[in-house]
Amino acid sequence: RARRGALARQYTYRVLNTFPHDPEAFTQGLVVNAGRLYEGTGLFGGSSLRRVDLESGAVQQSVEIDAEFFGEGVCQFGNTIYQLTWKNGVCFIYDIDTFAPMGSFMYAGEGWGITRDDSQLIMSNGTATIRFRDPATFEVTREIEVHDDAGPVQRLNELEYIDGRVYANVWLTDFIVVIDPETGEIVSRIDLTGLLPVEDREGANVLNGIAYDFDTDRLF
């Protein structure tokens, strides 16, 4: 639901359904593919890649990451899952069905969120910069600076690509920004104030994780 804003179009939200979720999972990335929910979790010693049953919240399949790594965003591309790490500069690659390791890529800087369009990976690093990468080599093909009328917008976190736009959680806020991937301009915002209760906001507990189900037109 849209309301007028001075800078970009502003949206509120309506909850259509809720589903159980492991409260110990430090959610860093969400993906829905072919009706399956994939989740990347973080924390040193607690990071994993999981396939989760949406209706029950049960973990159906998982692989843990070594304790030296802090898992971050995940995305599906073809028959693989990519999973970033926060400060290790490593992107892990898994078979989407078996979670068998299929190699890794190295990158400079931090890893936060990752999504993809039809041909490229799209990655955030906690700044206002979003980089586009070749899925076969992980090389940067181009980058944009995300901005509104007031300037660069920092702390871009989990990403999702929907209908030609990049959706991004802004860490430590209740906002998702919707970004033009060609120009970096924020074209709209989703204000999720009230979705996360105050009593659930201890420590690093904030809104994070966006997943879009193309088959059913559902946004998680």
CSV table of C-alpha atoms in Angstrom, one decimal:
chain,number,residue,atom,x,y,z
A,1,ARG,CA,0.0,0.0,0.0
A,2,ALA,CA,1.5,3.3,-1.1
A,3,ARG,CA,1.5,6.6,0.6
A,4,ARG,CA,3.0,9.9,-0.5
A,5,GLY,CA,6.6,10.6,0.5
A,6,ALA,CA,8.9,13.6,-0.2
A,7,LEU,CA,11.7,11.6,-1.8
A,8,ALA,CA,10.7,8.2,-3.0
A,9,ARG,CA,7.3,6.4,-3.1
A,10,GLN,CA,6.6,5.0,0.4
A,11,TYR,CA,4.8,1.7,1.0
A,12,THR,CA,3.4,0.1,4.2
A,13,TYR,CA,2.6,-3.6,4.5
A,14,ARG,CA,-0.2,-6.1,5.3
A,15,VAL,CA,0.7,-9.5,6.8
A,16,LEU,CA,-1.1,-12.2,4.8
A,17,ASN,CA,0.3,-15.2,6.8
A,18,THR,CA,3.0,-16.1,9.3
A,19,PHE,CA,5.1,-19.2,9.5
A,20,PRO,CA,7.2,-20.8,12.4
A,21,HIS,CA,11.0,-20.2,12.3
A,22,ASP,CA,13.9,-21.5,14.4
A,23,PRO,CA,14.6,-18.6,16.9
A,24,GLU,CA,18.2,-19.7,17.1
A,25,ALA,CA,18.8,-19.2,13.4
A,26,PHE,CA,20.6,-15.9,12.8
A,27,THR,CA,19.1,-15.3,9.4
A,28,GLN,CA,21.3,-13.7,6.9
A,29,GLY,CA,19.8,-14.8,3.6
A,30,LEU,CA,16.6,-16.2,2.3
A,31,VAL,CA,15.7,-17.7,-1.1
A,32,VAL,CA,12.6,-19.4,-2.5
A,33,ASN,CA,13.2,-21.7,-5.5
A,34,ALA,CA,10.8,-24.2,-7.0
A,35,GLY,CA,8.7,-24.0,-3.8
A,36,ARG,CA,11.6,-24.7,-1.5
A,37,LEU,CA,12.9,-22.2,1.1
A,38,TYR,CA,16.6,-21.9,1.5
A,39,GLU,CA,18.2,-20.0,4.4
A,40,GLY,CA,21.7,-18.9,5.2
A,41,THR,CA,22.5,-18.4,8.9
A,42,GLY,CA,25.4,-16.5,10.5
A,43,LEU,CA,27.5,-16.1,13.6
A,44,PHE,CA,31.0,-17.7,14.2
A,45,GLY,CA,30.4,-21.3,15.1
A,46,GLY,CA,26.7,-21.1,14.2
A,47,SER,CA,26.7,-20.6,10.4
A,48,SER,CA,24.9,-22.9,8.0
A,49,LEU,CA,23.0,-23.4,4.8
A,50,ARG,CA,19.5,-24.9,5.3
A,51,ARG,CA,16.5,-26.1,3.4
A,52,VAL,CA,13.5,-25.3,5.6
A,53,ASP,CA,9.9,-26.5,5.4
A,54,LEU,CA,7.9,-23.3,5.2
A,55,GLU,CA,4.8,-24.6,6.8
A,56,SER,CA,6.4,-26.2,9.9
A,57,GLY,CA,9.7,-24.4,10.2
A,58,ALA,CA,11.5,-27.8,10.3
A,59,VAL,CA,15.0,-28.0,8.9
A,60,GLN,CA,14.9,-30.6,6.2
A,61,GLN,CA,18.6,-30.4,5.1
A,62,SER,CA,21.6,-28.5,6.3
A,63,VAL,CA,25.3,-28.1,6.1
A,64,GLU,CA,27.4,-26.3,8.7
A,65,ILE,CA,30.2,-23.9,7.9
A,66,ASP,CA,33.5,-24.1,9.8
A,67,ALA,CA,33.6,-22.0,12.9
A,68,GLU,CA,36.1,-19.6,11.5
A,69,PHE,CA,33.5,-18.4,9.0
A,70,PHE,CA,30.5,-16.0,9.6
A,71,GLY,CA,27.9,-16.9,7.0
A,72,GLU,CA,26.0,-14.2,5.2
A,73,GLY,CA,23.6,-13.9,2.2
A,74,VAL,CA,22.6,-16.7,-0.1
A,75,CYS,CA,21.2,-16.9,-3.6
A,76,GLN,CA,20.3,-19.6,-6.2
A,77,PHE,CA,21.7,-19.5,-9.7
A,78,GLY,CA,20.9,-22.5,-11.9
A,79,ASN,CA,21.6,-25.7,-10.0
A,80,THR,CA,23.8,-24.0,-7.4
A,81,ILE,CA,23.6,-22.0,-4.2
A,82,TYR,CA,26.1,-19.3,-3.4
A,83,GLN,CA,26.8,-18.3,0.2
A,84,LEU,CA,28.8,-15.3,1.2
A,85,THR,CA,30.9,-14.8,4.4
A,86,TRP,CA,31.2,-11.6,6.3
A,87,LYS,CA,34.9,-10.8,6.7
A,88,ASN,CA,36.5,-14.0,5.3
A,89,GLY,CA,36.3,-12.9,1.7
A,90,VAL,CA,35.0,-16.4,0.6
A,91,CYS,CA,31.9,-17.3,-1.3
A,92,PHE,CA,31.0,-21.0,-1.0
A,93,ILE,CA,29.1,-22.8,-3.8
A,94,TYR,CA,26.9,-25.8,-3.2
A,95,ASP,CA,24.8,-28.2,-5.3
A,96,ILE,CA,21.2,-27.1,-4.8
A,97,ASP,CA,19.8,-30.6,-4.3
A,98,THR,CA,22.6,-32.3,-2.3
A,99,PHE,CA,24.4,-29.3,-0.7
A,100,ALA,CA,27.6,-31.0,-1.8
A,101,PRO,CA,30.4,-28.4,-2.0
A,102,MET,CA,31.2,-27.3,-5.6
A,103,GLY,CA,34.1,-24.9,-4.9
A,104,SER,CA,34.4,-21.3,-3.8
A,105,PHE,CA,35.4,-17.9,-4.9
A,106,MET,CA,37.5,-15.2,-3.2
A,107,TYR,CA,36.6,-11.5,-3.1
A,108,ALA,CA,37.9,-8.3,-1.5
A,109,GLY,CA,36.0,-6.6,1.3
A,110,GLU,CA,33.0,-7.8,3.3
A,111,GLY,CA,30.1,-9.9,2.1
A,112,TRP,CA,26.5,-9.0,3.2
A,113,GLY,CA,23.7,-9.8,0.8
A,114,ILE,CA,23.5,-11.5,-2.6
A,115,THR,CA,20.8,-12.0,-5.2
A,116,ARG,CA,20.8,-12.4,-9.0
A,117,ASP,CA,19.0,-11.3,-12.2
A,118,ASP,CA,18.9,-13.5,-15.3
A,119,SER,CA,22.6,-13.3,-16.0
A,120,GLN,CA,24.5,-11.8,-13.0
A,121,LEU,CA,25.0,-12.1,-9.3
A,122,ILE,CA,24.2,-8.9,-7.4
A,123,MET,CA,26.1,-8.3,-4.1
A,124,SER,CA,26.1,-5.9,-1.2
A,125,ASN,CA,28.9,-5.2,1.3
A,126,GLY,CA,27.3,-3.1,4.0
A,127,THR,CA,28.1,0.2,2.2
A,128,ALA,CA,26.1,2.1,-0.4
A,129,THR,CA,27.8,0.2,-3.2
A,130,ILE,CA,26.2,-2.8,-5.0
A,131,ARG,CA,28.4,-4.9,-7.3
A,132,PHE,CA,27.4,-7.0,-10.2
A,133,ARG,CA,29.4,-10.2,-10.7
A,134,ASP,CA,29.9,-12.9,-13.2
A,135,PRO,CA,28.5,-16.2,-11.8
A,136,ALA,CA,31.1,-18.2,-13.5
A,137,THR,CA,34.2,-16.3,-12.3
A,138,PHE,CA,32.8,-14.0,-9.5
A,139,GLU,CA,34.6,-11.1,-11.2
A,140,VAL,CA,33.0,-7.6,-10.9
A,141,THR,CA,31.4,-6.5,-14.1
A,142,ARG,CA,30.0,-3.2,-12.9
A,143,GLU,CA,28.9,-1.4,-9.7
A,144,ILE,CA,26.3,1.2,-8.7
A,145,GLU,CA,26.1,3.6,-5.7
A,146,VAL,CA,22.7,3.4,-4.1
A,147,HIS,CA,21.3,6.9,-3.3
A,148,ASP,CA,18.2,9.0,-2.7
A,149,ASP,CA,17.8,12.7,-2.9
A,150,ALA,CA,19.9,13.2,0.3
A,151,GLY,CA,22.9,11.2,-1.0
A,152,PRO,CA,24.3,7.6,-0.6
A,153,VAL,CA,22.3,5.1,1.5
A,154,GLN,CA,24.6,2.9,3.6
A,155,ARG,CA,24.3,-0.5,5.4
A,156,LEU,CA,22.6,-2.3,2.5
A,157,ASN,CA,22.2,-5.9,3.7
A,158,GLU,CA,20.1,-8.8,2.4
A,159,LEU,CA,19.0,-8.5,-1.3
A,160,GLU,CA,16.3,-9.8,-3.6
A,161,TYR,CA,15.7,-9.2,-7.3
A,162,ILE,CA,12.0,-8.7,-8.1
A,163,ASP,CA,10.5,-7.6,-11.4
A,164,GLY,CA,13.6,-5.6,-12.5
A,165,ARG,CA,14.3,-4.0,-9.2
A,166,VAL,CA,16.7,-4.8,-6.3
A,167,TYR,CA,15.1,-4.9,-2.9
A,168,ALA,CA,17.5,-4.4,0.1
A,169,ASN,CA,17.1,-4.5,3.9
A,170,VAL,CA,18.8,-1.4,5.4
A,171,TRP,CA,20.5,-2.8,8.5
A,172,LEU,CA,19.3,-1.5,11.9
A,173,THR,CA,16.2,0.1,10.3
A,174,ASP,CA,12.7,-1.1,9.6
A,175,PHE,CA,13.0,-0.2,5.9
A,176,ILE,CA,13.4,-2.1,2.7
A,177,VAL,CA,14.6,0.1,-0.2
A,178,VAL,CA,13.7,-0.7,-3.8
A,179,ILE,CA,16.6,0.2,-6.1
A,180,ASP,CA,16.8,0.9,-9.9
A,181,PRO,CA,19.7,-1.5,-10.8
A,182,GLU,CA,20.8,0.7,-13.7
A,183,THR,CA,21.1,4.0,-11.9
A,184,GLY,CA,21.3,3.1,-8.2
A,185,GLU,CA,18.4,5.4,-7.4
A,186,ILE,CA,16.0,4.4,-4.7
A,187,VAL,CA,12.6,4.5,-6.3
A,188,SER,CA,10.5,3.4,-3.3
A,189,ARG,CA,10.7,2.3,0.3
A,190,ILE,CA,8.8,-0.3,2.3
A,191,ASP,CA,8.2,0.8,5.9
A,192,LEU,CA,7.9,-2.3,8.1
A,193,THR,CA,7.6,-0.5,11.4
A,194,GLY,CA,5.7,-2.6,13.9
A,195,LEU,CA,6.5,-5.9,12.2
A,196,LEU,CA,9.2,-6.8,14.7
A,197,PRO,CA,8.0,-6.4,18.3
A,198,VAL,CA,10.1,-4.3,20.7
A,199,GLU,CA,10.7,-7.2,23.0
A,200,ASP,CA,12.3,-9.1,20.2
A,201,ARG,CA,14.9,-6.4,19.4
A,202,GLU,CA,17.7,-7.5,21.8
A,203,GLY,CA,21.2,-7.3,20.5
A,204,ALA,CA,21.5,-7.8,16.7
A,205,ASN,CA,17.9,-8.9,16.3
A,206,VAL,CA,16.6,-6.8,13.4
A,207,LEU,CA,14.6,-7.3,10.3
A,208,ASN,CA,16.6,-9.2,7.7
A,209,GLY,CA,15.9,-11.7,4.9
A,210,ILE,CA,13.8,-11.1,1.8
A,211,ALA,CA,12.6,-14.0,-0.4
A,212,TYR,CA,10.2,-13.8,-3.4
A,213,ASP,CA,8.3,-16.8,-4.7
A,214,PHE,CA,7.9,-16.2,-8.4
A,215,ASP,CA,5.5,-19.1,-8.8
A,216,THR,CA,2.9,-17.8,-6.3
A,217,ASP,CA,3.7,-14.1,-6.2
A,218,ARG,CA,4.5,-14.2,-2.5
A,219,LEU,CA,7.0,-11.9,-0.8
A,220,PHE,CA,8.6,-13.2,2.5
